[in-house]
Coordinates of C-alpha atoms in Angstrom, one line a residue:
Chain B
M1 CA -29.1 9.9 22.1
S2 CA -26.4 10.5 19.4
L3 CA -26.5 8.7 16.1
A4 CA -23.4 6.8 17.0
S5 CA -24.7 5.5 20.3
K6 CA -28.0 4.5 18.7
L7 CA -26.1 2.7 16.0
L8 CA -23.9 0.9 18.4
E9 CA -26.9 -0.2 20.4
N10 CA -28.4 -2.1 17.4
V11 CA -25.4 -3.0 15.3
K12 CA -25.0 -6.5 16.9
S13 CA -28.5 -7.6 15.9
D14 CA -28.1 -5.8 12.6
L15 CA -25.0 -7.9 11.8
E16 CA -26.8 -11.1 12.8
Q17 CA -29.2 -10.3 9.9
G18 CA -26.3 -9.4 7.6
L19 CA -27.0 -5.7 7.8
L20 CA -24.6 -2.8 8.6
P21 CA -25.6 0.9 9.1
I22 CA -23.9 2.8 6.3
Q23 CA -22.7 5.5 8.9
V24 CA -19.9 3.2 10.0
F25 CA -18.1 4.4 6.9
N26 CA -18.1 8.0 7.7
N27 CA -19.1 9.4 11.1
R28 CA -16.9 11.6 13.2
E29 CA -18.2 10.3 16.6
L30 CA -17.7 6.7 15.7
Y31 CA -14.3 7.5 14.3
D32 CA -13.2 9.2 17.5
L33 CA -14.4 6.1 19.4
E34 CA -12.5 3.9 17.0
L35 CA -9.3 5.6 17.7
R36 CA -9.7 4.9 21.4
R37 CA -11.6 1.6 21.4
V38 CA -10.0 -0.1 18.4
F39 CA -6.6 1.5 17.6
A40 CA -5.6 2.0 21.3
K41 CA -6.8 -1.5 22.2
S42 CA -5.7 -3.7 19.4
W43 CA -2.4 -5.2 18.1
V44 CA -1.7 -2.8 15.3
Y45 CA 0.9 -3.6 12.5
I46 CA 4.0 -1.5 12.7
G47 CA 6.3 -2.9 10.1
H48 CA 8.4 -5.9 9.1
E49 CA 11.7 -6.5 10.8
T50 CA 13.5 -6.7 7.4
E51 CA 12.8 -3.0 7.0
I52 CA 15.2 -2.2 9.8
P53 CA 17.9 -4.9 9.6
A54 CA 20.8 -3.1 11.2
P55 CA 21.1 -1.6 14.7
G56 CA 20.0 2.0 14.7
D57 CA 17.8 1.6 11.6
Y58 CA 14.5 3.3 12.1
A59 CA 11.3 4.2 10.2
L60 CA 8.3 6.4 11.3
R61 CA 5.0 4.6 11.7
Y62 CA 1.5 5.3 13.1
I63 CA -0.9 3.7 15.5
G64 CA -4.3 5.2 14.8
E65 CA -3.1 8.7 14.0
D66 CA -0.4 8.7 16.6
P67 CA 3.3 8.8 15.4
F68 CA 5.8 6.2 16.6
I69 CA 9.4 5.4 15.8
F70 CA 9.9 1.8 14.7
V71 CA 13.6 1.3 15.6
R72 CA 16.1 -1.4 16.1
D73 CA 18.2 -0.3 19.1
S74 CA 22.0 -0.7 19.4
Q75 CA 21.4 -4.0 21.2
G76 CA 19.3 -5.2 18.2
V77 CA 16.0 -5.1 20.0
V78 CA 13.0 -3.7 18.0
Q79 CA 11.4 -0.8 19.9
V80 CA 8.2 1.2 19.2
L81 CA 8.7 4.6 20.8
F82 CA 6.2 7.5 20.9
N83 CA 7.7 10.2 18.7
S84 CA 7.3 13.0 21.2
C85 CA 9.9 14.6 23.4
R86 CA 9.2 14.3 27.2
H87 CA 10.2 18.0 27.7
R88 CA 7.9 19.9 25.3
G89 CA 6.4 17.2 23.1
S90 CA 8.0 18.1 19.8
Q91 CA 8.9 15.3 17.5
V92 CA 12.4 13.9 18.2
C93 CA 12.5 12.2 14.8
R94 CA 11.7 14.3 11.8
S95 CA 13.0 12.0 9.1
E96 CA 10.9 9.1 7.8
V97 CA 13.8 6.6 7.7
G98 CA 17.4 6.6 8.7
N99 CA 20.0 5.2 11.1
T100 CA 21.0 6.7 14.4
T101 CA 22.4 5.9 17.8
H102 CA 20.4 8.8 19.4
F103 CA 17.3 10.9 18.8
V104 CA 17.9 14.5 19.6
C105 CA 15.1 16.9 20.1
S106 CA 15.7 19.9 18.0
Y107 CA 13.9 22.3 20.3
H108 CA 16.0 22.2 23.5
G109 CA 18.3 19.3 22.9
W110 CA 16.9 16.6 25.1
T111 CA 18.8 13.5 23.8
Y112 CA 17.6 9.9 23.9
K113 CA 19.4 6.7 23.1
N114 CA 17.8 4.7 20.2
N115 CA 16.2 2.4 22.8
G116 CA 14.3 5.5 24.2
Q117 CA 16.4 6.0 27.4
L118 CA 17.1 9.7 28.2
D119 CA 20.8 10.3 27.7
G120 CA 21.3 14.0 28.0
V121 CA 19.6 17.3 28.8
P122 CA 20.9 20.9 28.3
A123 CA 22.7 22.4 31.3
R124 CA 22.1 19.4 33.5
S125 CA 24.4 20.5 36.3
L126 CA 22.9 23.9 36.4
G127 CA 19.2 23.3 35.9
Y128 CA 18.4 19.6 36.1
R129 CA 20.5 18.3 39.0
E130 CA 17.7 16.2 40.4
L131 CA 16.2 14.9 37.1
D132 CA 15.7 11.2 37.3
F133 CA 16.8 10.1 33.8
S134 CA 15.2 6.7 34.2
K135 CA 11.8 8.2 34.4
W136 CA 12.0 10.6 31.4
G137 CA 12.8 8.3 28.5
L138 CA 10.7 8.3 25.3
I139 CA 7.4 6.5 26.0
S140 CA 7.4 2.9 24.6
A141 CA 4.3 1.3 23.2
P142 CA 3.3 -0.9 26.2
H143 CA 3.5 -4.1 24.2
V144 CA 5.5 -5.0 21.1
G145 CA 5.2 -8.4 19.5
N146 CA 6.9 -10.2 16.6
Y147 CA 5.2 -12.9 14.6
H148 CA 7.5 -14.3 11.9
G149 CA 9.0 -10.9 11.3
L150 CA 5.8 -9.0 11.5
I151 CA 6.0 -6.4 14.2
F152 CA 2.8 -5.4 15.9
A153 CA 2.3 -3.0 18.9
N154 CA -0.5 -2.7 21.4
L155 CA -1.1 0.5 23.4
D156 CA -3.3 -1.2 25.9
P157 CA -1.3 -2.1 29.1
D158 CA -3.8 -4.9 29.8
A159 CA -3.6 -6.4 26.3
V160 CA -3.5 -10.1 25.7
S161 CA -0.3 -11.4 24.1
L162 CA 0.1 -11.1 20.3
D163 CA -0.1 -14.9 20.0
S164 CA -3.4 -15.1 21.7
Y165 CA -4.7 -12.1 19.8
L166 CA -3.9 -13.7 16.5
G167 CA -5.2 -17.0 17.9
Q168 CA -5.8 -19.8 15.5
Y169 CA -5.5 -17.4 12.5
R170 CA -1.8 -18.0 12.9
W171 CA -2.4 -21.3 11.0
Y172 CA -3.1 -19.2 7.8
L173 CA -0.4 -16.6 8.5
D174 CA 2.2 -19.4 8.8
I175 CA 1.3 -20.5 5.2
Q176 CA 2.3 -17.1 3.9
F177 CA 5.4 -16.6 6.0
L178 CA 7.0 -20.0 6.7
L179 CA 7.2 -21.4 3.2
S180 CA 11.0 -21.3 3.2
D181 CA 13.5 -21.3 6.0
G182 CA 14.4 -17.6 5.5
G183 CA 10.7 -16.4 5.5
M184 CA 9.6 -13.4 3.6
E185 CA 11.5 -10.2 3.0
V186 CA 10.3 -6.7 2.3
I187 CA 11.6 -5.3 -1.0
G188 CA 12.4 -1.6 -0.8
Q189 CA 10.1 1.0 0.7
P190 CA 6.3 1.3 1.1
H191 CA 3.9 3.0 -1.3
R192 CA 1.9 5.6 0.5
W193 CA -1.2 7.3 -0.9
Q194 CA -4.4 8.9 0.3
V195 CA -8.0 8.1 -0.5
D196 CA -11.2 9.8 0.6
A197 CA -12.7 6.7 2.2
N198 CA -12.9 5.1 5.6
W199 CA -10.1 2.8 6.8
K200 CA -12.5 -0.1 7.1
Q201 CA -13.2 -0.1 3.4
G202 CA -9.9 -1.6 2.4
A203 CA -9.9 -3.9 5.4
E204 CA -13.2 -5.5 4.5
N205 CA -12.3 -5.6 0.8
F206 CA -9.3 -7.8 1.5
V207 CA -10.9 -10.0 4.1
G208 CA -13.0 -11.9 1.5
D209 CA -14.9 -9.7 -0.9
S210 CA -14.6 -12.1 -3.7
S211 CA -17.7 -11.0 -5.6
H212 CA -16.3 -7.5 -6.5
T213 CA -13.6 -9.0 -8.6
Q214 CA -15.6 -9.7 -11.8
A215 CA -17.2 -6.2 -11.6
V216 CA -14.5 -3.8 -10.4
H217 CA -11.6 -5.6 -12.0
R218 CA -13.3 -6.3 -15.3
S219 CA -10.8 -4.2 -17.3
A220 CA -7.8 -6.2 -15.8
L221 CA -9.5 -9.5 -16.7
E222 CA -10.5 -8.2 -20.2
V223 CA -6.9 -7.5 -21.2
G224 CA -5.6 -10.7 -19.9
I225 CA -3.6 -9.6 -16.9
T226 CA -5.1 -12.7 -15.3
D227 CA -7.6 -15.4 -16.1
S228 CA -10.8 -16.8 -14.6
T229 CA -9.0 -19.2 -12.4
T230 CA -7.1 -16.5 -10.4
A231 CA -9.9 -14.0 -10.5
G232 CA -13.3 -13.5 -11.9
A233 CA -16.8 -14.7 -11.1
P234 CA -17.5 -16.0 -7.5
G235 CA -18.6 -19.6 -7.1
T236 CA -17.6 -23.0 -6.1
A237 CA -15.0 -23.7 -8.8
F238 CA -11.8 -22.4 -7.2
G239 CA -13.0 -20.4 -4.2
I240 CA -13.1 -21.1 -0.5
H241 CA -14.0 -18.8 2.3
V242 CA -12.8 -19.4 5.9
Y243 CA -14.5 -17.2 8.5
E244 CA -15.0 -16.8 12.3
C245 CA -11.4 -17.8 12.8
D246 CA -10.7 -16.1 16.1
G247 CA -12.2 -12.9 14.7
S248 CA -10.5 -13.1 11.3
A249 CA -11.2 -14.6 7.9
I250 CA -9.3 -15.5 4.7
S251 CA -10.3 -15.9 1.1
I252 CA -8.6 -18.7 -0.8
R253 CA -8.5 -19.5 -4.5
Q254 CA -6.9 -22.8 -5.3
L255 CA -6.5 -25.6 -7.8
G256 CA -7.4 -29.2 -7.3
P257 CA -5.5 -31.6 -5.0
D258 CA -3.2 -32.9 -7.6
K259 CA -2.2 -29.5 -9.0
T260 CA 0.7 -27.2 -8.1
A261 CA 0.3 -23.4 -8.2
F262 CA 2.3 -21.9 -5.3
W263 CA 0.9 -18.5 -6.2
E264 CA 2.8 -18.7 -9.5
Y265 CA 6.2 -18.6 -7.9
P266 CA 8.5 -20.3 -10.5
E267 CA 10.5 -23.4 -9.8
E268 CA 13.7 -21.3 -9.0
V269 CA 11.7 -20.0 -6.0
T270 CA 9.6 -22.9 -5.0
R271 CA 12.6 -25.2 -4.7
F272 CA 13.2 -23.3 -1.4
F273 CA 9.7 -24.1 -0.2
G274 CA 9.2 -27.1 2.0
P275 CA 6.9 -28.4 4.7
G276 CA 9.7 -28.1 7.3
R277 CA 8.0 -25.4 9.3
L278 CA 4.4 -26.2 8.2
S279 CA 2.1 -29.1 8.7
P280 CA 1.5 -31.3 5.6
E281 CA -2.0 -29.8 5.4
Q282 CA -0.7 -26.3 5.5
F283 CA 1.9 -27.1 2.8
D284 CA -0.8 -28.7 0.6
L285 CA -2.8 -25.5 0.7
A286 CA 0.3 -23.5 -0.3
K287 CA 1.0 -25.9 -3.1
R288 CA -2.5 -25.5 -4.6
A289 CA -2.8 -21.7 -3.9
L290 CA -3.7 -19.2 -6.5
V291 CA -4.7 -16.4 -4.2
H292 CA -4.8 -16.0 -0.4
D293 CA -6.1 -12.7 1.0
G294 CA -7.1 -11.7 4.5
T295 CA -7.2 -9.0 7.2
I296 CA -6.0 -9.0 10.7
F297 CA -8.2 -6.7 12.7
P298 CA -8.1 -3.8 12.6
N299 CA -6.1 -2.5 9.6
F300 CA -3.6 -4.9 8.4
S301 CA -4.2 -6.9 5.2
F302 CA -2.4 -9.2 2.8
I303 CA -2.8 -10.7 -0.6
H304 CA -0.6 -13.5 -1.8
V305 CA -1.0 -13.9 -5.6
G306 CA 0.8 -14.2 -8.9
L307 CA 0.2 -11.6 -11.6
T308 CA 2.1 -9.9 -14.3
D309 CA 2.9 -6.4 -15.5
S310 CA 3.2 -7.3 -19.2
L311 CA 1.7 -9.8 -21.5
E312 CA 5.2 -10.6 -22.6
R313 CA 6.1 -12.0 -19.2
K314 CA 4.7 -14.8 -17.1
P315 CA 2.8 -14.1 -13.9
A316 CA 5.1 -13.9 -10.8
G317 CA 4.2 -14.7 -7.2
Y318 CA 4.5 -12.0 -4.6
L319 CA 3.1 -11.1 -1.2
S320 CA 1.5 -7.6 -0.7
L321 CA 1.1 -6.3 2.8
R322 CA -0.9 -3.2 3.6
V323 CA -2.0 -0.9 6.3
W324 CA -5.2 1.1 6.1
Q325 CA -4.0 4.0 8.1
P326 CA -6.9 6.1 9.5
R327 CA -6.6 9.8 8.8
G328 CA -10.1 10.9 9.6
P329 CA -13.6 9.3 9.3
D330 CA -13.4 9.8 5.5
K331 CA -9.7 9.6 4.8
T332 CA -7.3 6.7 4.7
E333 CA -3.6 6.7 3.9
I334 CA -2.8 3.4 2.3
W335 CA 0.7 1.9 3.0
S336 CA 1.7 -1.1 0.9
W337 CA 4.8 -3.3 0.8
I338 CA 5.8 -6.0 -1.6
L339 CA 7.6 -9.1 -0.3
A340 CA 9.2 -12.2 -1.7
P341 CA 10.9 -15.2 -0.2
K342 CA 14.2 -14.3 1.2
E343 CA 16.1 -17.0 -0.7
A344 CA 14.8 -15.8 -4.1
S345 CA 17.5 -14.3 -6.4
D346 CA 17.8 -10.6 -6.6
A347 CA 16.5 -10.9 -10.2
Y348 CA 13.4 -12.7 -9.0
K349 CA 12.8 -10.1 -6.3
R350 CA 12.9 -7.4 -9.0
R351 CA 10.4 -9.4 -11.1
A352 CA 8.1 -9.9 -8.0
Y353 CA 8.4 -6.2 -7.2
R354 CA 7.3 -5.2 -10.7
A355 CA 4.5 -7.7 -10.8
G356 CA 3.3 -6.4 -7.4
M357 CA 3.7 -2.7 -8.2
S358 CA 1.8 -3.0 -11.5
T359 CA -1.2 -4.8 -10.0
F360 CA -1.6 -3.9 -6.3
S361 CA -0.2 -0.3 -5.7
P362 CA -1.5 3.2 -6.4
S363 CA -0.7 2.6 -10.1
G364 CA -1.8 -1.1 -9.9
S365 CA -4.1 -2.4 -12.5
F366 CA -6.3 -4.0 -9.9
E367 CA -6.0 -1.6 -7.0
Q368 CA -6.6 1.7 -8.8
D369 CA -10.1 0.5 -9.8
D370 CA -11.0 -0.6 -6.2
V371 CA -10.0 2.7 -4.8
A372 CA -11.9 4.6 -7.4
I373 CA -15.1 3.3 -6.0
W374 CA -14.6 3.7 -2.2
P375 CA -14.9 7.5 -1.9
G376 CA -18.5 7.3 -3.1
I377 CA -19.3 5.1 -0.1
A378 CA -17.9 7.7 2.3
Q379 CA -20.0 10.3 0.5
S380 CA -23.2 8.3 0.9
A381 CA -22.4 7.4 4.5
R382 CA -22.5 11.0 5.7
T383 CA -25.8 11.9 4.0
V384 CA -28.7 13.2 5.9
F385 CA -30.9 11.0 3.8
A386 CA -29.1 7.8 4.9
E387 CA -29.5 9.0 8.5
V388 CA -33.2 9.8 8.4
T389 CA -34.1 6.7 6.4
G390 CA -31.9 4.5 8.7
M391 CA -30.1 3.1 5.6
K392 CA -28.4 -0.2 6.2
L393 CA -26.1 -2.0 3.8
N394 CA -26.6 -5.5 2.6
Y395 CA -24.0 -8.0 3.8
Q396 CA -26.2 -11.0 3.3
M397 CA -24.5 -12.8 0.5
G398 CA -24.2 -16.4 1.4
L399 CA -25.8 -15.9 4.8
G400 CA -28.0 -18.8 6.1
D401 CA -30.4 -20.0 3.4
M402 CA -29.1 -17.4 0.9
S403 CA -26.6 -20.2 0.0
N404 CA -27.2 -23.9 -0.4
V405 CA -23.5 -24.8 -0.2
A406 CA -22.7 -27.1 2.7
L407 CA -19.7 -26.3 5.0
I408 CA -16.5 -28.3 4.5
N409 CA -16.6 -30.9 7.3
D410 CA -13.1 -32.2 7.0
W411 CA -11.4 -28.8 6.4
P412 CA -7.9 -29.2 7.9
G413 CA -7.5 -25.7 9.2
P414 CA -9.2 -23.6 11.9
G415 CA -12.3 -21.5 11.4
I416 CA -15.5 -22.3 9.4
A417 CA -14.8 -23.2 5.8
V418 CA -17.3 -23.0 2.9
P419 CA -16.4 -24.4 -0.5
S420 CA -17.6 -21.2 -2.3
N421 CA -16.6 -17.6 -2.5
A422 CA -20.0 -16.4 -3.5
G423 CA -20.5 -15.1 0.0
E424 CA -19.6 -12.3 2.5
S425 CA -18.9 -14.3 5.6
G426 CA -15.4 -12.8 6.0
L427 CA -16.8 -9.3 5.9
R428 CA -19.4 -10.2 8.5
T429 CA -16.6 -11.7 10.7
F430 CA -14.6 -8.5 10.3
H431 CA -17.5 -6.2 11.3
R432 CA -18.4 -8.5 14.2
T433 CA -14.9 -8.1 15.5
W434 CA -15.2 -4.3 15.0
C435 CA -18.5 -4.4 16.9
R436 CA -17.0 -6.3 19.8
H437 CA -14.2 -3.7 20.1
M438 CA -16.6 -0.8 19.9
L439 CA -18.8 -2.3 22.6
G440 CA -15.8 -3.0 24.8
E441 CA -16.2 -6.8 24.5
S442 CA -12.9 -7.4 22.7
A443 CA -11.6 -10.2 25.0
Chain N
M1 CA 33.1 29.0 -36.3
H2 CA 33.1 25.6 -34.9
D3 CA 31.8 26.8 -31.5
E4 CA 29.1 28.8 -33.2
S5 CA 27.8 25.8 -35.2
S6 CA 27.9 23.5 -32.2
R7 CA 26.0 26.1 -30.2
Q8 CA 23.5 26.3 -33.1
I9 CA 23.0 22.5 -33.0
R10 CA 22.5 22.7 -29.2
D11 CA 19.9 25.5 -29.5
D12 CA 18.1 23.7 -32.3
T13 CA 18.1 20.4 -30.4
E14 CA 16.9 22.0 -27.2
A15 CA 14.0 23.6 -29.2
E16 CA 13.2 20.3 -30.8
C17 CA 13.2 18.6 -27.4
R18 CA 11.0 21.3 -25.9
R19 CA 8.5 20.9 -28.8
F20 CA 8.6 17.1 -28.2
L21 CA 7.7 17.5 -24.5
Y22 CA 5.0 20.0 -25.3
A23 CA 3.5 17.7 -27.9
E24 CA 3.7 14.8 -25.5
S25 CA 1.9 16.7 -22.8
R26 CA -0.8 17.7 -25.2
L27 CA -1.4 14.0 -26.2
L28 CA -1.5 13.0 -22.6
D29 CA -3.9 15.8 -21.6
R30 CA -6.2 14.7 -24.4
R31 CA -5.8 11.0 -23.5
Q32 CA -4.4 10.1 -26.9
L33 CA -2.5 7.3 -25.3
R34 CA -1.9 5.2 -28.4
D35 CA -0.3 8.3 -30.0
W36 CA 1.7 8.8 -26.9
L37 CA 3.0 5.2 -27.1
A38 CA 4.2 6.0 -30.6
M39 CA 6.5 8.7 -29.1
L40 CA 8.3 6.1 -27.0
S41 CA 11.4 4.1 -28.1
P42 CA 10.8 0.4 -28.0
E43 CA 13.6 0.4 -25.4
I44 CA 11.8 2.9 -23.1
D45 CA 12.9 2.7 -19.5
Y46 CA 10.3 4.7 -17.5
R47 CA 10.5 5.1 -13.7
I48 CA 8.8 7.0 -10.9
P49 CA 10.7 6.1 -7.7
V50 CA 9.1 6.2 -4.3
R51 CA 10.4 9.0 -2.2
Q52 CA 10.8 9.4 1.6
T53 CA 11.5 12.4 3.8
V54 CA 15.1 12.1 5.0
M55 CA 17.7 14.4 6.6
R56 CA 19.9 16.2 4.2
N57 CA 22.9 14.0 4.9
H58 CA 20.8 11.0 3.6
G59 CA 20.3 12.6 0.1
E60 CA 17.1 13.2 -1.6
G61 CA 15.1 10.2 -0.3
F62 CA 14.5 8.5 -3.7
S63 CA 14.4 4.7 -3.6
D64 CA 16.4 2.6 -5.9
K65 CA 14.2 -0.4 -5.2
S66 CA 10.6 0.9 -5.0
F67 CA 8.6 2.7 -7.7
F68 CA 5.2 4.0 -8.4
M69 CA 5.9 3.0 -11.9
E70 CA 8.9 1.0 -13.3
E71 CA 8.1 0.3 -16.9
D72 CA 9.2 -1.0 -20.2
F73 CA 7.4 -0.8 -23.5
G74 CA 5.5 -4.0 -22.8
S75 CA 4.2 -2.9 -19.5
L76 CA 3.3 0.6 -20.7
S77 CA 1.4 -1.0 -23.6
L78 CA -0.5 -3.2 -21.2
R79 CA -1.4 -0.2 -19.0
V80 CA -2.7 1.7 -22.1
K81 CA -4.6 -1.3 -23.3
R82 CA -6.4 -1.6 -19.9
L83 CA -7.0 2.1 -19.6
E84 CA -8.8 1.9 -23.0
S85 CA -11.4 -0.4 -21.5
D86 CA -14.7 1.2 -20.5
Y87 CA -14.3 -0.7 -17.3
A88 CA -11.1 0.9 -16.2
L89 CA -13.0 2.6 -13.5
S90 CA -10.2 4.8 -12.2
E91 CA -10.2 6.6 -15.5
N92 CA -13.8 6.4 -16.5
P93 CA -15.0 9.1 -15.9
P94 CA -11.4 10.2 -16.6
T95 CA -9.1 12.4 -14.6
R96 CA -9.1 15.8 -16.4
T97 CA -5.4 16.8 -16.4
R98 CA -3.5 19.9 -17.3
R99 CA 0.2 19.4 -17.7
I100 CA 2.5 22.4 -17.6
V101 CA 6.0 21.5 -18.8
G102 CA 8.6 24.2 -18.0
N103 CA 12.2 25.0 -17.4
V104 CA 13.2 22.7 -20.2
E105 CA 17.0 22.5 -20.5
L106 CA 19.1 20.4 -22.7
T107 CA 21.7 19.1 -20.2
S108 CA 23.9 17.1 -22.5
M109 CA 24.2 15.5 -25.9
R110 CA 25.8 12.4 -27.2
G111 CA 26.5 12.9 -30.9
D112 CA 23.7 14.6 -32.7
N113 CA 21.1 12.0 -32.0
E114 CA 20.9 11.6 -28.2
A115 CA 19.9 14.3 -25.8
S116 CA 19.5 14.5 -22.1
V117 CA 16.7 16.9 -21.1
Y118 CA 15.7 18.4 -17.7
S119 CA 12.2 19.7 -17.2
S120 CA 9.8 20.6 -14.5
L121 CA 6.3 19.2 -14.6
I122 CA 3.1 20.4 -12.9
V123 CA 0.0 18.2 -13.4
C124 CA -3.3 19.5 -12.2
C125 CA -5.7 16.5 -11.8
F126 CA -9.4 17.2 -11.6
R127 CA -11.7 14.3 -10.6
G128 CA -15.4 14.2 -10.3
D129 CA -17.1 17.4 -9.0
K130 CA -14.1 18.5 -6.9
P131 CA -13.4 22.1 -7.9
N132 CA -9.8 21.9 -6.6
P133 CA -7.3 19.8 -8.3
A134 CA -4.8 17.4 -6.8
F135 CA -1.4 18.5 -7.9
L136 CA 1.6 16.4 -8.8
T137 CA 4.8 18.2 -9.4
A138 CA 8.1 16.7 -10.4
E139 CA 11.5 17.1 -11.9
R140 CA 11.9 15.0 -15.0
Q141 CA 15.2 13.7 -16.4
D142 CA 14.6 12.4 -19.9
E143 CA 16.8 10.9 -22.6
L144 CA 15.6 11.4 -26.1
C145 CA 17.0 9.7 -29.1
R146 CA 16.5 10.5 -32.8
I147 CA 15.1 7.5 -34.7
D148 CA 14.2 8.0 -38.4
D149 CA 14.3 11.8 -38.3
G150 CA 12.0 11.9 -35.3
W151 CA 12.7 12.1 -31.6
K152 CA 11.6 9.3 -29.3
L153 CA 11.6 9.1 -25.5
K154 CA 14.1 6.5 -24.4
R155 CA 14.5 7.0 -20.7
R156 CA 12.5 8.9 -18.2
L157 CA 13.1 9.4 -14.5
V158 CA 10.2 11.3 -12.7
L159 CA 11.4 12.7 -9.4
L160 CA 8.2 13.5 -7.5
D161 CA 8.2 16.3 -4.9
T162 CA 5.7 14.5 -2.7
T163 CA 6.3 11.4 -0.6
V164 CA 2.6 10.5 -0.2
L165 CA 0.4 10.6 -3.3
G166 CA -2.5 12.9 -2.5
M167 CA -4.8 11.1 -4.9
E168 CA -6.6 7.8 -4.8
S169 CA -4.6 6.3 -7.8
L170 CA -1.8 7.0 -10.1
S171 CA -3.8 6.2 -13.3
I172 CA -2.2 8.8 -15.5
F173 CA 1.3 9.1 -17.0
L174 CA 3.8 11.7 -15.9

């Protein structure tokens, strides 16, 4: 029996005890299974519709390691098309972004409309008289869904709808995306960078790893980039963890009920916020929010926060979205985008961008220290010693009697809420969801 | 006579700018970041735009909205302050860098005290036990100004050759 099969056989009961075999962070066999059982069977984030506002706008994106064209066709419909010519398989789009009415394969000239339909082949009347154009278009992702501008695709023809996949977790997503009538808008282009670590590392970090902040981000705290309300030691003062929310989790830091924070967005921005598209309870969480961060399985995460790039300027609220793009069992390409409310002034969007770039990006004061740690985990995960000793990692923080904090009975949102972030419940939720996919129990 | 003296001024200025860039890269390689800050004008505008692969008719692919760094003196000072902490994990243990600045050309002058300078930069970044460096290469477009008899860096645009950073963080200056 292979290491991977043995591991999958026991991982469910391991997780019940808050344990996780370290090999999940670097094992070729597991990774190859993940590409098929996770990435080909989940709703994977493609991009935000504000990245391709005009008909013909496109950008290249990936599902697992497979290349797709994220394009708004001439009718304005968002398409996710496999970037591979039906004739010989070469890539019909060789530019990362642009605008086009047609994708023309450079090899023999097969030409497709920007909705994927085959529109022309060379020497049709001489060599392709019987070719049925309706059958030889670019292959679309079987399902494409839009949630408040977030475009996801699912390669599984039998997939449940995006709404059911997100389930009750939409309640928390709505808080991030429906604050103002215009919603959130992507500023500019994504950062992309590669780290020698497994894709799940970032996903689990963002889903509610609140106790790493005081250690890994000590330098950012020391120099005053933020204070102990927004970051710092885990505990019951500001932190709430919500877990087992239809397979997802969120970490919340917030002020008391009478306080207003709105992730440090200034009044010039918050005046566009209103409870119009949110329930009063959702709006109240937004009003008190210092930090919201979470992950949608498998590899899409967000952090909504207010931070600064300079001690001479006040913190500014922004929303960071990211994709933990798998590139191998021990390699991840991180994609990150910075968003601000659409109604905000151009000047505020510049301010939000700089606050985001200087904190959560490859040069970010917070992010660069996270990522510095992760390659070491991938290195440990592939060791023979970990294998022969059956090394399992400890995800027990806050599990069962490890914590004496009672759950919040009257929590207004879905999921299980605990009034402390000294725990790893969100990470356990994430890995349980992973486990269900790997064992083929995803529904 | 006039041509010859202006040519001499250009040659002298280009040599001074080249020496400035060499000295700067020595300070950065030795991680003397405070001394590096002292080489910057208080009005420094420092940018490393995000780049994307685009067809030739779409230009060079540099973003005017997105940056790996988009800095002024205050934000660079805060970066340096944080990097000085023993807990700045991305740089402790530090990236060992070797910067090669080449192809330095004075592209234009405004008066005697402002110079635009083109240069090519190669930075080899060694981290941990990896025997092979990550490379960053770029064109730099700098504007230097003379303040109190010394040159300062007033504007820098770093045009990377890569679109995807092949390293886990950009925790050094280019």
